[in-house]
Coordinates of C-alpha atoms in Angstrom, one line a residue:
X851 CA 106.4 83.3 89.3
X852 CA 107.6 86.6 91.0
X853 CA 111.3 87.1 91.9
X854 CA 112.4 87.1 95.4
X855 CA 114.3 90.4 94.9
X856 CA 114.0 93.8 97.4
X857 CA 112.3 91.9 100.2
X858 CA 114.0 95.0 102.6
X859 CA 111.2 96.9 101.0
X860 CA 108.6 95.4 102.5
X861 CA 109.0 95.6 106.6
X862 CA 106.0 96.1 109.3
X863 CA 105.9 99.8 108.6
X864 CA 105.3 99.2 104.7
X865 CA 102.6 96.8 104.8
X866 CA 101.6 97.6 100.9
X867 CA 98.3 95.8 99.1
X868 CA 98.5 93.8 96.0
X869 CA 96.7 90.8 93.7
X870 CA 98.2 87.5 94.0
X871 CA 97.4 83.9 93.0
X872 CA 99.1 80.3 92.6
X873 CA 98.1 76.8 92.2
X874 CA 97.6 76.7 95.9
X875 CA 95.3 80.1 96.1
X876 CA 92.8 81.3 94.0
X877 CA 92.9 85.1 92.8
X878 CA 92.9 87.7 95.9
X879 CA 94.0 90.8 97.7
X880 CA 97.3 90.0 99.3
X881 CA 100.3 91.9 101.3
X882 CA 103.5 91.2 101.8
X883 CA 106.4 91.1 104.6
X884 CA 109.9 90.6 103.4
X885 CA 109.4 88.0 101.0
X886 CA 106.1 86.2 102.6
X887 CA 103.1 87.0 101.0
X888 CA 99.9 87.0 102.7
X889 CA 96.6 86.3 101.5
X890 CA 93.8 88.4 103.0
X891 CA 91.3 86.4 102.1
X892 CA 92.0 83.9 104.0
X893 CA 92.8 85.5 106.8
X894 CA 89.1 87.3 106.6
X895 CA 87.7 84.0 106.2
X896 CA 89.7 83.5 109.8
X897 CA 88.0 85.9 111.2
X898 CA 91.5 87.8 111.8
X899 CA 89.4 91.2 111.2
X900 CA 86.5 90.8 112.9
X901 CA 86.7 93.8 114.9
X902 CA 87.6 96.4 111.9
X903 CA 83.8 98.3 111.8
X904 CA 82.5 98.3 108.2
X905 CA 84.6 96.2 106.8
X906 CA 82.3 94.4 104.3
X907 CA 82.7 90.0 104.8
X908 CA 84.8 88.9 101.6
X909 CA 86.4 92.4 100.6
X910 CA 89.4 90.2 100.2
X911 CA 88.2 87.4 97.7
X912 CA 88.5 89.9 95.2
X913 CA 90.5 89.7 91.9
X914 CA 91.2 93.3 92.5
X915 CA 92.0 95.7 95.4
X916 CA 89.2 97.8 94.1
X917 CA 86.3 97.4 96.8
X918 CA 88.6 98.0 99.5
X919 CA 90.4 100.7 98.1
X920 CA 87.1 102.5 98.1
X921 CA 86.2 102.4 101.6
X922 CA 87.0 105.0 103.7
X923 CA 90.5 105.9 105.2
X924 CA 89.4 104.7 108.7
X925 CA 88.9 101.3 107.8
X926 CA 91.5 101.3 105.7
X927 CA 93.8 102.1 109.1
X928 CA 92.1 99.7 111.1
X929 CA 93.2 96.5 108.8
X930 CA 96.6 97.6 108.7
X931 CA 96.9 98.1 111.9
X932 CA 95.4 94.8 112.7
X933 CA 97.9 93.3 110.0
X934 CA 101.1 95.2 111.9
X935 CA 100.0 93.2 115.0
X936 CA 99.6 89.6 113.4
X937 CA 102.4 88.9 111.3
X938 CA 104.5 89.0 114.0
X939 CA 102.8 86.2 115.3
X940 CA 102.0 82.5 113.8
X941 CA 99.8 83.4 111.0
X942 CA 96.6 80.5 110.1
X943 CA 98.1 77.5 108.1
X944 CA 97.9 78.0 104.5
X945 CA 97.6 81.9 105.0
X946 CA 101.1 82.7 103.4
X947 CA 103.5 81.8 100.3
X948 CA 106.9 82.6 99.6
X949 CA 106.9 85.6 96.9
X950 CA 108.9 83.1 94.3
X951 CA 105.6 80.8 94.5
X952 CA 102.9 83.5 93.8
X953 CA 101.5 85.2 90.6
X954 CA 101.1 89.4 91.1
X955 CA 98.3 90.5 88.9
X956 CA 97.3 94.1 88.5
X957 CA 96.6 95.6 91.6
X958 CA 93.1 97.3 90.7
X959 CA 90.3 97.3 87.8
X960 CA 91.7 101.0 85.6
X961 CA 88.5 102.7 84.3
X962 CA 90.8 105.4 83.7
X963 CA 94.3 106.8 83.1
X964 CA 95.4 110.5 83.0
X965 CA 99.3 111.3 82.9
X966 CA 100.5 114.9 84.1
X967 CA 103.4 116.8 83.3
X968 CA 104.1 117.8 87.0
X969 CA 108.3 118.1 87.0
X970 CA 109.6 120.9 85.7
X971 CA 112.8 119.6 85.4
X972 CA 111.7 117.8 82.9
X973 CA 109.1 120.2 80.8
X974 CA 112.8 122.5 80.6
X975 CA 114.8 119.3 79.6
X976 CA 112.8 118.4 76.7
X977 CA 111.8 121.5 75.9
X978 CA 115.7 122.2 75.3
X979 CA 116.2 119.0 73.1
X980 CA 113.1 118.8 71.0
X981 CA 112.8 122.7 70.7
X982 CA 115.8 124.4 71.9
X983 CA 113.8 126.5 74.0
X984 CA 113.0 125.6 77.5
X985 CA 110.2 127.9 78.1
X986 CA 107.6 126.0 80.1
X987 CA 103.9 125.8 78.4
X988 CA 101.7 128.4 79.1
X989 CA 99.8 127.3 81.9
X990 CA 102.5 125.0 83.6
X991 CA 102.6 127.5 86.6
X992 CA 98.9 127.7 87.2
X993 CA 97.9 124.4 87.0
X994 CA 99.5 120.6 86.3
X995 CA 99.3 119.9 82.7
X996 CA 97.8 116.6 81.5
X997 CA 96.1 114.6 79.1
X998 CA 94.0 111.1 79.3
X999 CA 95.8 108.1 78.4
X1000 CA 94.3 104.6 77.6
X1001 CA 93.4 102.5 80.6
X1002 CA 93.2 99.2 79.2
X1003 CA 97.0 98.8 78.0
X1004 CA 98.2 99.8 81.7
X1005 CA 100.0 95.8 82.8
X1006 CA 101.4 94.7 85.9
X1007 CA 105.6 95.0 86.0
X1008 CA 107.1 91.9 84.2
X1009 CA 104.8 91.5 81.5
X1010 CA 106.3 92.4 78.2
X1011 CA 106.2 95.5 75.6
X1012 CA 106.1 95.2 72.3
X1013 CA 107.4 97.9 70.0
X1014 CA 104.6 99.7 68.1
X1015 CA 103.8 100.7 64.4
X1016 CA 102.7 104.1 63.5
X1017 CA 103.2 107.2 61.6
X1018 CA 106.6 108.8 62.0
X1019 CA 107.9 111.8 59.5
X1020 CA 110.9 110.3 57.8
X1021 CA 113.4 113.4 58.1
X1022 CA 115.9 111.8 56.5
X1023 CA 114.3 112.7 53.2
X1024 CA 115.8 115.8 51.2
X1025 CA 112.2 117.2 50.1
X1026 CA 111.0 120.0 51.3
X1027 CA 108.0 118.0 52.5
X1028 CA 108.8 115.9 54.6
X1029 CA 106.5 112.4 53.9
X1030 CA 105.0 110.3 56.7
X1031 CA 105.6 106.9 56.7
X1032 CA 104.2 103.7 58.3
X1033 CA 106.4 101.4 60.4
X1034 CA 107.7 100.1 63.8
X1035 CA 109.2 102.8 66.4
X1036 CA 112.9 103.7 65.7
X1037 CA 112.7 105.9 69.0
X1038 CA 111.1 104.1 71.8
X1039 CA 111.8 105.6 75.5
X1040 CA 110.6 104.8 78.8
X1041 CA 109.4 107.9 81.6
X1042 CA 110.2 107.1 85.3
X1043 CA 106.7 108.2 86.8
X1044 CA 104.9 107.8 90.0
X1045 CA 101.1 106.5 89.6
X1046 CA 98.9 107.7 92.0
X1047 CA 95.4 105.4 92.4
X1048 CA 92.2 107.0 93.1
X1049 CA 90.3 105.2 96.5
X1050 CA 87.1 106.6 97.6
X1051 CA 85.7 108.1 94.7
X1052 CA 85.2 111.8 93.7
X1053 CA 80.9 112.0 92.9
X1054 CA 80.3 113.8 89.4
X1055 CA 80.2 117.6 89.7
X1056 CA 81.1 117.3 93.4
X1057 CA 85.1 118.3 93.1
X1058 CA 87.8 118.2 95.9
X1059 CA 89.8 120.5 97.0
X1060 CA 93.8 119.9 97.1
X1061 CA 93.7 120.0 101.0
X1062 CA 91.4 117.3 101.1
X1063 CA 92.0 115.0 98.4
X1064 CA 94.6 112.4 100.9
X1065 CA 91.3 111.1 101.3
X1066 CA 90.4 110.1 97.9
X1067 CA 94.5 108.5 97.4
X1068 CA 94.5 105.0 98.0
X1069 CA 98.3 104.8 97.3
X1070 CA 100.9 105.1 95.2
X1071 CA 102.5 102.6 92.9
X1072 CA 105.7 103.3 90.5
X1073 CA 104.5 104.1 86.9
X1074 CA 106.5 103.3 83.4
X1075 CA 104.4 105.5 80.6
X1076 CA 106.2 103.4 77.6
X1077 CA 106.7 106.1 74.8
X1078 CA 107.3 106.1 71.2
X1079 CA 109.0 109.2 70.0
X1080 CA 109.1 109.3 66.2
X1081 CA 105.3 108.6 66.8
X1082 CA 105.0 111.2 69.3
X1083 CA 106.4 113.9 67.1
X1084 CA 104.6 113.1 63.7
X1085 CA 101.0 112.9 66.3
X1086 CA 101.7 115.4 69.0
X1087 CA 100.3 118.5 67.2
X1088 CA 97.5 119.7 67.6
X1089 CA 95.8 117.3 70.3
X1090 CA 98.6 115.9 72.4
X1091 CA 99.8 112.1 72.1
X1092 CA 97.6 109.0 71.3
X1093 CA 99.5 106.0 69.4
X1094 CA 102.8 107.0 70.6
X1095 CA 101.3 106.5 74.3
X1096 CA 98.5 104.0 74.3
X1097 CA 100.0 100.7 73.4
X1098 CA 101.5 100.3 76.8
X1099 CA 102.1 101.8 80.3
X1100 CA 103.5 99.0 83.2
X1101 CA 102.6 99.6 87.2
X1102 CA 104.3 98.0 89.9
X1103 CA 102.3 95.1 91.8
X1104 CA 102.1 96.4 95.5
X1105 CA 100.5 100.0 96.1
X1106 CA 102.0 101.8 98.4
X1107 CA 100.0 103.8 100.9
X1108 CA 99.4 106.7 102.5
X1109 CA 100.0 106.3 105.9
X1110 CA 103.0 104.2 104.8
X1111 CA 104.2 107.2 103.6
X1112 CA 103.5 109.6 106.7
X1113 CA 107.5 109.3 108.4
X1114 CA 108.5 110.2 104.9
X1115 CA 106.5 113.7 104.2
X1116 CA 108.5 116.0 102.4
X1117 CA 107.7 120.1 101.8
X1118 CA 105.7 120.2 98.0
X1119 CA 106.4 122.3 95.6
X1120 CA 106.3 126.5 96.2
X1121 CA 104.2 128.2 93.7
X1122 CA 105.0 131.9 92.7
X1123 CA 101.4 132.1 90.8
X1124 CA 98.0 132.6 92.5
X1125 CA 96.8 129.8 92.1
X1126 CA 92.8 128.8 91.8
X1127 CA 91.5 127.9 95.5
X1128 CA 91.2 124.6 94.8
X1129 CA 94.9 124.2 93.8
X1130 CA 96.2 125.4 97.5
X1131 CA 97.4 123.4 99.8
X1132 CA 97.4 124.7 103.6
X1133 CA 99.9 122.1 104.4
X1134 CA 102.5 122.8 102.2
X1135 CA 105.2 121.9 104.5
X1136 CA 104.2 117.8 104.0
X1137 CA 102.3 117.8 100.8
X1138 CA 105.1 115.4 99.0
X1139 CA 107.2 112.7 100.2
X1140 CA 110.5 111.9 99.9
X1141 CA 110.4 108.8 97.7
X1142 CA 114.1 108.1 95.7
X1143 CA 113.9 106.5 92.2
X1144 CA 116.0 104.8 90.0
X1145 CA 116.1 103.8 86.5
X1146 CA 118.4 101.1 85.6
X1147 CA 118.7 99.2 81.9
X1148 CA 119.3 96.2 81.1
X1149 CA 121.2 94.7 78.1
X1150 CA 123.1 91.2 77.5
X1151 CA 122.7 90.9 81.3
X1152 CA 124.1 93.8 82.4
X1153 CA 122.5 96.6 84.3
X1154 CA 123.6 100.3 84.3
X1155 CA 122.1 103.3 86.2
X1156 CA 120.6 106.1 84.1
X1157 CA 118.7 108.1 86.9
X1158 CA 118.1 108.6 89.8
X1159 CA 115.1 111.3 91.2
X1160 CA 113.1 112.1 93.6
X1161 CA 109.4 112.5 93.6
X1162 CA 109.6 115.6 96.0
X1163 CA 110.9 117.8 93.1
X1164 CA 108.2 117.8 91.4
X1165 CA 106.5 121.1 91.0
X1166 CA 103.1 120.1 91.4
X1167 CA 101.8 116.9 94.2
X1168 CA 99.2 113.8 93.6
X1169 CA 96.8 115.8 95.3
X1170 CA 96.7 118.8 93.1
X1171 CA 96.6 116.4 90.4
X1172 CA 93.4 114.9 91.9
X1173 CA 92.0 118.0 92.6
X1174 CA 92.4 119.9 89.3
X1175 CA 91.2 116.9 87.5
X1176 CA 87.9 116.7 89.7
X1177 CA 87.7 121.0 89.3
X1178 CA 85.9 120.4 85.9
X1179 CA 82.9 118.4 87.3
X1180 CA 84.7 114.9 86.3
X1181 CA 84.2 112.2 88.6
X1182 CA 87.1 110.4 89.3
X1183 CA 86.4 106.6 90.1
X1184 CA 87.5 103.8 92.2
X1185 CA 91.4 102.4 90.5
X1186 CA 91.9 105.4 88.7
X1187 CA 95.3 106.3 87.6
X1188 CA 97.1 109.3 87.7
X1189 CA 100.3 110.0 86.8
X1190 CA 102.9 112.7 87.2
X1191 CA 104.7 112.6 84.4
X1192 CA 108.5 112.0 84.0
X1193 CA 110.2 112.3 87.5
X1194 CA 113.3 114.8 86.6
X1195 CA 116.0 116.4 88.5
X1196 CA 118.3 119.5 88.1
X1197 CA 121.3 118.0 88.9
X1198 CA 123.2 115.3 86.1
X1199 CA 122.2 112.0 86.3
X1200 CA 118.5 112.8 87.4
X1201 CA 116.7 112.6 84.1
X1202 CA 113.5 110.4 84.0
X1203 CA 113.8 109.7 80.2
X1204 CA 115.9 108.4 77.3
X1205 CA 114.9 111.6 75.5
X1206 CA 116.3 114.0 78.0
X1207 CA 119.6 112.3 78.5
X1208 CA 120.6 111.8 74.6
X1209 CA 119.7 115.6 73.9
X1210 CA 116.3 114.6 71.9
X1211 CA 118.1 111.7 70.1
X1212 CA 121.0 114.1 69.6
X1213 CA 123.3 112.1 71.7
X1214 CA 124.3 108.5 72.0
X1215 CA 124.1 107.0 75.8
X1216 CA 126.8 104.7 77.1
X1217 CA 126.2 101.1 78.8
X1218 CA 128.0 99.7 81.7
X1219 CA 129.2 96.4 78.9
X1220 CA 130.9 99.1 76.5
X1221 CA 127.2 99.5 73.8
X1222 CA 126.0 103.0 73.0
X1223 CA 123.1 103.6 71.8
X1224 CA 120.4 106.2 71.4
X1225 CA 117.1 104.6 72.1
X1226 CA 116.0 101.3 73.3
X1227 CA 116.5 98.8 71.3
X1228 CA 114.4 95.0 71.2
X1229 CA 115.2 92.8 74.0
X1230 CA 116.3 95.6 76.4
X1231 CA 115.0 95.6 80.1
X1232 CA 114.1 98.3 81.6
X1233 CA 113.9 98.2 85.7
X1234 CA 112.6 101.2 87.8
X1235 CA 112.6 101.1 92.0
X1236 CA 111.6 102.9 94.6
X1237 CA 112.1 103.8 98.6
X1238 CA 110.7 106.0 100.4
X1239 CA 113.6 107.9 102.8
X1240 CA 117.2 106.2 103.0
X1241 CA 117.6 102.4 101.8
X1242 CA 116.9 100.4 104.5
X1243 CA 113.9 102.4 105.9
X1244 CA 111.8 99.5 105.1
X1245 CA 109.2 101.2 103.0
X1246 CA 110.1 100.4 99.3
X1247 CA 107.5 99.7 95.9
X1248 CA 109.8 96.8 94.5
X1249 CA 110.7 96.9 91.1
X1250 CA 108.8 97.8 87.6
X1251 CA 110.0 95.6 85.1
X1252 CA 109.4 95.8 81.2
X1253 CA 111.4 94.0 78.6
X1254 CA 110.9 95.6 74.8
X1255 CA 110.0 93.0 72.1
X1256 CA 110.0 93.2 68.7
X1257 CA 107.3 94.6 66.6
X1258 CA 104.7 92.4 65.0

């Protein structure tokens, strides 16, 4: 069962989507307000949005959010508008459930996962401790670099990780030649990212430009891309990361929303570089959001900030992440994932990563009960939040939650 925890998240002007169940209610599309959850099925079956054109009978009775999210923006609107209106009022009997007495299941049906490398922040960061040069790549400043990740090992917050095997270059040895070696992760990190979910689709060979691509963004959901180091850095050359990624990314159970968002827009980023016309953005001014996050670990009980960020420093937005990944002729699908890469700051104490804050394993990181230690180690927690604006503006994303078990 789901904690009780950040229910000041979740006020009238959130109104976020999720998947809920419990031995009272069968699998369906739920929200939430404080710490009620409400289960839109059966308020459909109620007939509570009767008067929201297009919406299709039994949208709700879903085991994901996918159907909905596909529909189009206006009738999207029109149910949370409709929802803003009733749950200040007596809602049907057996509509709700406190949030301790419901299961949250993953939000939406991934057919696909692509993580950016949108912050540069963090491209100079890690650059500096892997490298000791923080020149960006190439073609960081003309478009947002990515790769595509492995859908089916994205889980809902809470469920657990377990550390992976792979091939890692044991550089301990004195050889000239370095050997490679088989074995569980000695270096496993977590990146603070912000998962952006496709809605209405983007039709094969069709594209989208940047300006118009809020209409193919359901919402936004907070994003843990689980990485293996050792892994990364014996695999990473020449193709980009596989094993050291694909065992394990965890999403937080309520997406966000546009419209949520709108009090909170926030100038993007300013590019210096021409970029390709379908890259520009006419409304630069409110093409990010100010959305704070935080990374806190932790061990034996004890919980101690490493970051904190803010999605509005990153150099390139969700939508230019949609619309350079649709530029190719891709199609981009209903519950598609996208996300930004490690959310970075330049001041101290706004890293997104383990590997940026001990120097590329170079350093060891204090804990709040006295431990040092490098990487994560089995039985850590780690816990990421988000809000958009100030605390207490009532539109938050909960908490992603992943504790770190020991390899098989």
């Amino acid at each position: 069962m789901t904690s009780p925890a950040y229910s000041n998240h979740f006020s009238l002007a959130n109104i976020p989507f999720g998947v809920a169940s419990s031995p009272k209610h069968a699998t369906q599309c739920v929200t939430r307000l404080e710490n009620t959850v409400v289960f839109l099925g059966v308020l459909q079956q109620e007939n509570i949005f009767k008067n929201v054109p297009g919406l299709p009978n039994d949208v709700f009775n879903q085991a994901t959010l996918n159907n909905f999210a596909a529909l189009d923006k206006s009738i999207q609107r029109g149910v949370r508008a409709i929802l803003q209106v009733v749950l200040t009022k007596e809602l049907p009997l057996g509509s709700t459930e406190n949030i301790s007495a419901v299961s949250l299941h993953l939000p939406v049906a991934v057919g696909g996962f692509t993580d950016f490398s949108c912050s540069l922040h963090h491209v100079r960061n890690a650059g500096r401790a892997i490298l000791n040069d923080e020149t960006p790549p190439r073609g960081f400043f003309n478009f947002p670099i990515g790769y595509n990740g492995r859908a089916s090992t994205i889980v809902v917050s809470g469920t657990p990780i377990v550390r992976p095997k792979g091939h890692t270059i044991d550089r301990s040895a004195t050889t000239e030649q370095k050997p490679i070696l088989f074995g569980p992760s000695k270096a496993m990190d977590y990146e603070l990212e912000v998962g952006v979910i496709v809605g209405k689709p983007v039709p094969l060979e069709k594209g989208v430009n940047a300006k118009d691509a809020d209409e193919h963004i359901f919402g936004l959901v907070i994003l843990n891309d689980w990485s293996a180091r050792d892994i990364q850095g014996c695999e990473m050359v020449p193709l980009g990361p596989l094993n050291s990624k694909a065992f394990g990314t965890s999403i937080s159970p309520w997406v966000v929303t546009l419209d949520a968002l709108q009090s909170f827009k926030s100038p993007g980023p300013t590019h210096d570089t021409q970029l390709a016309c379908h890259l520009e953005d006419v409304a630069v001014a409110e093409s990010s959001y100010d959305i704070g996050l935080k990374v806190e670990l932790v061990t034996d009980g004890q919980a101690t900030t490493l970051s904190r960020s803010n999605f509005r420093d990153l150099h390139w937005s969700g939508r230019q992440m949609v619309a350079h990944l649709a530029s190719s002729g891709a199609d981009l699908r209903t519950g598609d994932i996208l996300g930004t890469g490690t959310v970075s700051g330049s001041e101290k104490g706004s890293c997104g990563c383990l590997l940026e804050i001990n120097s590329g394993g170079k350093e060891l990181v204090p804990f709040a009960n006295g431990l040092q230690r490098v990487f994560l180690e089995d039985g850590d927690i780690v816990q990421m939040t988000a809000v958009a604006g100030k605390d207490g503006s009532g539109v938050g994303f909960g908490e992603c939650v992943g504790k770190l078990l020991p390899a098989l």
